[in-house]
Structures are given as C-alpha cells and as structure tokens.
Coordinates of C-alpha atoms in Angstrom, one line a residue:
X1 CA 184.5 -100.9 -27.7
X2 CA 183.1 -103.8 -25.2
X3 CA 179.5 -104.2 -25.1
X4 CA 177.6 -105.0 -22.3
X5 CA 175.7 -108.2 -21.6
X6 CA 172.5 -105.5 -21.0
X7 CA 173.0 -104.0 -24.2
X8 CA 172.9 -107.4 -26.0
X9 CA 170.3 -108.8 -24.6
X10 CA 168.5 -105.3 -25.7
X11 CA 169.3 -105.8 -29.5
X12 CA 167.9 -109.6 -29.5
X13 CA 165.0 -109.6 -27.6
X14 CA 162.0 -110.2 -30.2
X15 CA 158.6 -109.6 -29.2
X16 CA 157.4 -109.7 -25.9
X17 CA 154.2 -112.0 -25.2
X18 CA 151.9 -109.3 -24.3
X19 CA 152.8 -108.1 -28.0
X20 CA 152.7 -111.0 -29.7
X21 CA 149.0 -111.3 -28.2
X22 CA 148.0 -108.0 -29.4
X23 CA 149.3 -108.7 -33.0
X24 CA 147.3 -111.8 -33.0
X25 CA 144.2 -110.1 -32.0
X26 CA 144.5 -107.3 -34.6
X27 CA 144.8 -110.3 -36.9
X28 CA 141.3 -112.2 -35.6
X29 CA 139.5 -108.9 -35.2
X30 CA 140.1 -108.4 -39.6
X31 CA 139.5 -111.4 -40.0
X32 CA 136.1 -111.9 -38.2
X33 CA 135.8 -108.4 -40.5
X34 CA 136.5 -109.9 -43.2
X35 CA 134.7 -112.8 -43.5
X36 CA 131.2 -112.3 -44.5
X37 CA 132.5 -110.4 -47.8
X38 CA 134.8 -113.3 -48.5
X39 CA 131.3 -115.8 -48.0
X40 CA 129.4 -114.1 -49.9
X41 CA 131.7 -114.4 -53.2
X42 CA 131.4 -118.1 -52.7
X43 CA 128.0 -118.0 -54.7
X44 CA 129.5 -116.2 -57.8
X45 CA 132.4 -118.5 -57.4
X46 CA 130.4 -121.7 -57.8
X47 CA 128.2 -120.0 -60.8
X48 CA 131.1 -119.4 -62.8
X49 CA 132.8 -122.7 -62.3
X50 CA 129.7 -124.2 -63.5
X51 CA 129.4 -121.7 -66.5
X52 CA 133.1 -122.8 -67.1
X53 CA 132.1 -126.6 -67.1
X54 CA 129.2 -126.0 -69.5
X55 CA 131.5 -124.1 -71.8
X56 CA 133.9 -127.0 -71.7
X57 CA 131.3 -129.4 -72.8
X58 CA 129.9 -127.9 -75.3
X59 CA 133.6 -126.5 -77.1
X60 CA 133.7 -130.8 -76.3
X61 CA 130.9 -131.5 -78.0
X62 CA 131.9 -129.5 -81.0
X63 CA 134.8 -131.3 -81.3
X64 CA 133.5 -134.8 -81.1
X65 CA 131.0 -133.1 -84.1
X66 CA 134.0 -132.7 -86.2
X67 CA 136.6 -135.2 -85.2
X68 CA 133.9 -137.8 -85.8
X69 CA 132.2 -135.8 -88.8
X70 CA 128.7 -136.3 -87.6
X71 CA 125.9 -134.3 -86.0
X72 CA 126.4 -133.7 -81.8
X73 CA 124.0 -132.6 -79.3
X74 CA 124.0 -130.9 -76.0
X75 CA 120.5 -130.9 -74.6
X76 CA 120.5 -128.3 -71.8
X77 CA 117.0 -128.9 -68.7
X78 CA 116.1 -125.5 -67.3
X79 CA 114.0 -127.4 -64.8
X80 CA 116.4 -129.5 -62.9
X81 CA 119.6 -127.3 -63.8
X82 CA 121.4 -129.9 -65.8
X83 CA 122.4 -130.7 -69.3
X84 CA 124.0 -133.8 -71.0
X85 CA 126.0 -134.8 -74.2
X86 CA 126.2 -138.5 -74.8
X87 CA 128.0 -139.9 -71.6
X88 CA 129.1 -136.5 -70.6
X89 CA 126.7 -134.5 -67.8
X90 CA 126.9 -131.6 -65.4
X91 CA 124.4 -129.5 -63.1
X92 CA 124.5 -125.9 -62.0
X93 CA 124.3 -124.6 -58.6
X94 CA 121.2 -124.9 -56.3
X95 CA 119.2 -121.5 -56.8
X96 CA 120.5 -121.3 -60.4
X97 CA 117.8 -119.4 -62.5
X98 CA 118.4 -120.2 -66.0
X99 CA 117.3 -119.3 -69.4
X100 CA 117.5 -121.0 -72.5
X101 CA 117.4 -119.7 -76.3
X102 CA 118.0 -122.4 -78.9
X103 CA 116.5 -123.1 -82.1
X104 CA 113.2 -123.7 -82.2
X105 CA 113.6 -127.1 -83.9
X106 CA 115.7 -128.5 -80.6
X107 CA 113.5 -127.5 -78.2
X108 CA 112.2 -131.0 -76.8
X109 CA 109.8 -129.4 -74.8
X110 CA 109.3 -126.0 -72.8
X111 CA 111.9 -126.9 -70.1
X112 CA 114.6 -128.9 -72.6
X113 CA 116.1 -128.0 -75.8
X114 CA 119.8 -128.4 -77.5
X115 CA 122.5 -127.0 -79.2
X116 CA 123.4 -129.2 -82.3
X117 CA 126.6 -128.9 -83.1
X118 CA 127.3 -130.1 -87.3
X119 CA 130.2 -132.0 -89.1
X120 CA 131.9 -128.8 -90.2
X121 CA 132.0 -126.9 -87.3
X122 CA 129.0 -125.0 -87.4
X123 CA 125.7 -124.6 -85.2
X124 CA 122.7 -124.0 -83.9
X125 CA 123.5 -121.7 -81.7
X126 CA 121.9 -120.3 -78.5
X127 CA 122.7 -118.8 -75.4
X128 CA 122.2 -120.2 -71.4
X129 CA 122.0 -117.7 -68.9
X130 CA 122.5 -118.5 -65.2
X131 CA 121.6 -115.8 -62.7
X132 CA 122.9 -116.7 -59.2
X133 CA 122.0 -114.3 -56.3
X134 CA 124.6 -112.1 -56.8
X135 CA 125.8 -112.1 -60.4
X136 CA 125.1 -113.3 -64.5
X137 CA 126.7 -115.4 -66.8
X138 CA 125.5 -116.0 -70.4
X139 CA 126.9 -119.2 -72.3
X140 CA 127.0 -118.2 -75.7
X141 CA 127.1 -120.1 -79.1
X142 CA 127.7 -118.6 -81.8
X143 CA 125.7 -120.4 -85.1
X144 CA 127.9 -119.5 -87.7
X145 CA 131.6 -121.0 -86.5
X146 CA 130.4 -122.8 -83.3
X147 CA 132.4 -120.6 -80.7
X148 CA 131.3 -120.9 -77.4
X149 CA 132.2 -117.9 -74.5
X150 CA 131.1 -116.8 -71.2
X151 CA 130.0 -113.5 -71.5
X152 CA 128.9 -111.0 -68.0
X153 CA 126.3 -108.8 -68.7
X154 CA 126.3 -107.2 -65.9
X155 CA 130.1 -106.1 -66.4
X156 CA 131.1 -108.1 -63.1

C-alpha cells in the first residue's frame, strides 16, 4: 500500500525547535543544580592527590634505601606543608592541617622531622595526617617492613 508524502514527512520529522529548547534548558537547570556539590569535591580531590604523591615518595624513598643499600630520608615540614627526599619534593594543598608522628630521634625541630628508611627494608615509621575542609587522610609507615598506605579515618 502507497504512502502518502504527509505520512512521511510525519515519521521523519525529529524534534521540533521549541523542543529541542526545552531539552536544553532541563539540561542547564541540573546542571546549575548540580554544580556546587560537584565544587565542593574539588578540595577532597586535591587532598588525596597529594596524599597519593607523598605515598609515592616515600614507597620511592624506600626503594632508593634498598636498591642503593644505604640509609634514606624523607623529612616531612608541618609548617609550610611540604616535604623533601634528596632531589625529590612536593607540597600539600593550601589550608592543609597536618600532623606528624615520627621517631623521636628524626624530629629536627617541632615543625620538621623524617621518616628514615634502612638498607633492608625497614623503618622508622610514622604517620602524616592531612585534614582538608571536608575530609582525612593518614600516610602511614609501617616500622617493621616499611609499607606505606593511605588510610581514611573517617571511613570516606
């Protein structure tokens, strides 16, 4: 059976304008919804990036310990929010809070202390916890094997 022109032009219309408008401003209206809860994990983002970076440098500072089979350190400045190992560096987020156990024999001073990291493996140990505004990380070392993790206490 023929079909008409009408009934064709029917079937493959698409969307009109005025609907494409509307789906487009259901679309802005969640997003302008949306965004302030999406801004606001930006903080927790940047703290655990850095929490990653600091883990990295100190499982890399370990591993120079042994590969080279002498004594490493990562000395960690609650002041200014930074640490360093040899030529390696990194700094945490403005507004970071953080706290540092270590051994009393590598604390440098009341804001500096590090995490020595021996020939075989082993360590000082110590933890680094970074409070942001909206969530906590610790950095943990464990003394006996030298494992480092990023724990959340908070059970983010």
């Amino acid at each position: 059976m023929p079909t008409s022109s009408a009934g064709r032009a029917r079937r493959q219309r698409g969307l009109t304008l005025v609907e494409l408008l509307v789906v487009l401003a259901v679309i802005a209206m969640v997003a302008v919804l949306a965004a302030p809860r999406f801004g606001s994990l930006a903080p927790g983002f940047a703290l655990r990036e850095s929490a990653e970076a600091l883990r990295g440098d100190l499982r890399l500072t370990r591993n120079t310990a042994v590969r080279e089979n002498r004594e490493t350190v990562l000395v960690i400045d609650t002041d200014t929010g930074t640490w360093s190992a040899g030529a390696r560096a990194g700094a945490l987020p403005d507004g970071t809070a953080v706290e540092l156990v270590a051994a009393r024999q590598e604390q440098a001073d009341a804001a500096r202390a590090g995490i020595r990291f021996h020939p075989d493996g082993t360590s000082t140990g110590g933890t680094v916890t970074l409070a942001g505004e909206a969530r906590t990380l610790v950095v943990s070392v464990d003394w006996f094997d030298g494992h480092v993790e990023i724990l959340e206490p908070d059970g983010d």
